Amino acid sequence: MPALIRMESNSEIAERERQAIPKENEGVIIELASHVEKCWQAAYLAKQPIETRMLKCIRQREGIYEPDVLADIRQQGGSEIFMLLTQAKCRAGEAWIRDVLLQQGDNPWGIEPTPIADLPEPAKQVVMSQLLLESQMLQVEMPREWFIQRGQWLAARAKAHLQEMAKLSAAGMQKKIDDQMKEGRWKPAFSSLLYDFTTLPAAIMKGPVIRQRKRLKWGSDIRGAWNAIVGDALVHEFNHVSALDIYPSPGARHPQDGYLCEVMRMHRRTLSALRGVPGYDAVAINEVLEAASRGALKMWLFGDQQRADLERRSHQNWDPEGTIDAVQFWGSVQGKWLTEWGMKASNIDPYTEYDVDVIKIGRWVIRAVLNPHPLGCRPYHRACWEGMPNAFWGKALPEILADTQAMCNASARAISNNMAMSSGPMVEVHTDRLASGEDPRGIWPWRLYQTKSSNTGSTDAGAVKFHQPVSNARELIMVFDRFSRQSDNDSGVPSYSYGDSNQAGAGKTASGLSMLMNNAARGIKMAIAELDEQIVEPCVVELYNHNMQHDPDQSIKGDLQVVARGAVALLVKEQQQLRRNELLQTTANPIDVQLMGPKGRAELLRENVKAMDMDPDKIVPGEDQQQLDAGMAAAAGMGGQPAAREVDPAGNPAGGQDAALFSQ
């Protein structure tokens, strides 16, 4: 009877896998894969102490004792209570940041023109042409001072016009980027990133990465019925990458320093769909799928099972389909390895180092492409709750709270144990004096013990004695409260910022609590500023650069800049609204109204209406409507005579010939 399962030795398996590699590419694939594997192993070993810190931070937030600490507690006996102080601070920090950066009506970023727009060469030519034309029309020789004064005036007019055009371009660019970020699921990715930001030594955002995704749209037919239309679309996608899956080079200071590896977990269907995609090796993917069918492509990394338990995935290894583990490498490799691997590029020098994006699964390299970024930057951005200069990993909020958390836990365990001990009397029983059949283990009110006489003849020594343990709960609670308040100072997230109304001193009054909240905002501003500078602004800048380079719409392009304003503008939005209301009340008198004029008063009203998420155009007339009304009133009062207009140095009306010239 033939065997149902074919047995192979290790040497037979190695030989069969070696023969699966095409002979002509065997050497170079081994070289390319060997270089990536060497870098990956160095990064993996260097990160193991960091992963230990990360797992400890997650356990502290989840309210789980370290194994050695729990063993000591159980050896002593008593309560194993864990006070969720760290979890409360982390959740409050997340909620505070989410309220500032995601829940407000405005974006935490903006596109603005640069303060002084440079006069481009075409505009300079227009200015010179206008000067020559005017000098010829005058038919007299003009002094040199006239040319200087007239040229400066024309250049100023051109710059003013360009600045107005830049404002329109900035508004168009901002709408474009806002649409791209919504399609790329920026908000879900950023919301997911906040857990790592408040819990781990670093939080990583990946993007924007151009990917082809299926999109569902709705269209109506000739009968007016709406039908679902599924099509492919290119989107600039963002996704939060767990800091546990990022492995920088051992000496890296930021994501763009050294090389960077990301551990990716891919499904078979995802990998199969990559065959035929430019940059991917279909033969290598087929071999990977064949090897994956035998379950041989799972990397067992340090702390994998601990992480799975903490993330509620304890039974993930029971999945019969499983995942395929891959390493995405961002770094430099020699050009000859890329050419021999199969990359078709005529300008690759064999001995030049090129920034590449390589994906390696097992011993196969399934993808190797040049980094498409003009500056060779990688699509990874990192932020830390408390950053450290010249270090990739910062200090996490649970690490800052580790001492106060330990003291609160110790106090809570002592309170629980002491309350249990002092909740009732401890009983001492002389069992030899109990009557026959009397059980000393039960105690209840009005219990009657039947005893015998003492053998010593003493009449005052009872057979049953009660001892009441001393309660130290009051002192222990004071210790707990002291270290709980200390955690407010250490974390920068005080308890009154998330609803604890039991406050003393200034916190008892509404105005005093408002002052405390404003002072607390200074601490959270540092965290939000870190997100602004390291996550929000770089992602928006990448979209801006891509649009400037590839978008066909020329109306959104210009001399613009990206401004991240989360920590500056949105945190003081409420205070600004209060000041606007005070300004409205203060200037509500005839003298101030006469000084401000209808235009200034209308602008102040429009800003207040806009801050209340209402349409100002429906409530306060716009500037165009005001000018139209004023013009009609002036025409009616002066018999249709036009008002005097500004005159330039040459005697031309301002906004006339020159305005038409520069508007082209």
Coordinates of N, CA and C in Angstrom, one line a residue, residues 599 621-635:
K599 N -18.1 98.8 5.6 CA -17.3 97.7 5.1 C -16.6 96.9 6.3
P621 N -24.3 90.9 3.5 CA -24.0 91.1 2.1 C -22.5 91.1 1.8
G622 N -22.1 90.5 0.7 CA -20.6 90.5 0.4 C -20.1 91.8 -0.1
E623 N -18.8 91.9 -0.3 CA -18.2 93.2 -0.8 C -18.7 93.6 -2.1
D624 N -18.9 92.6 -3.0 CA -19.4 93.0 -4.4 C -20.8 93.5 -4.3
Q625 N -21.6 92.9 -3.5 CA -23.0 93.4 -3.4 C -23.0 94.8 -2.7
Q626 N -22.1 95.0 -1.7 CA -22.1 96.4 -1.1 C -21.6 97.4 -2.1
Q627 N -20.6 97.1 -3.0 CA -20.2 98.1 -4.0 C -21.3 98.3 -5.0
L628 N -22.0 97.3 -5.4 CA -23.1 97.5 -6.3 C -24.2 98.4 -5.7
D629 N -24.5 98.1 -4.5 CA -25.5 99.0 -3.8 C -25.0 100.4 -3.7
A630 N -23.7 100.6 -3.3 CA -23.2 101.9 -3.2 C -23.1 102.6 -4.5
G631 N -22.8 101.9 -5.6 CA -22.7 102.5 -6.9 C -24.1 103.0 -7.4
M632 N -25.1 102.1 -7.1 CA -26.4 102.5 -7.5 C -26.9 103.7 -6.8
A633 N -26.6 103.8 -5.5 CA -27.0 104.9 -4.7 C -26.3 106.2 -5.1
A634 N -25.0 106.1 -5.4 CA -24.2 107.2 -5.9 C -24.8 107.7 -7.2
A635 N -25.1 106.8 -8.1 CA -25.6 107.2 -9.5 C -26.9 107.9 -9.3

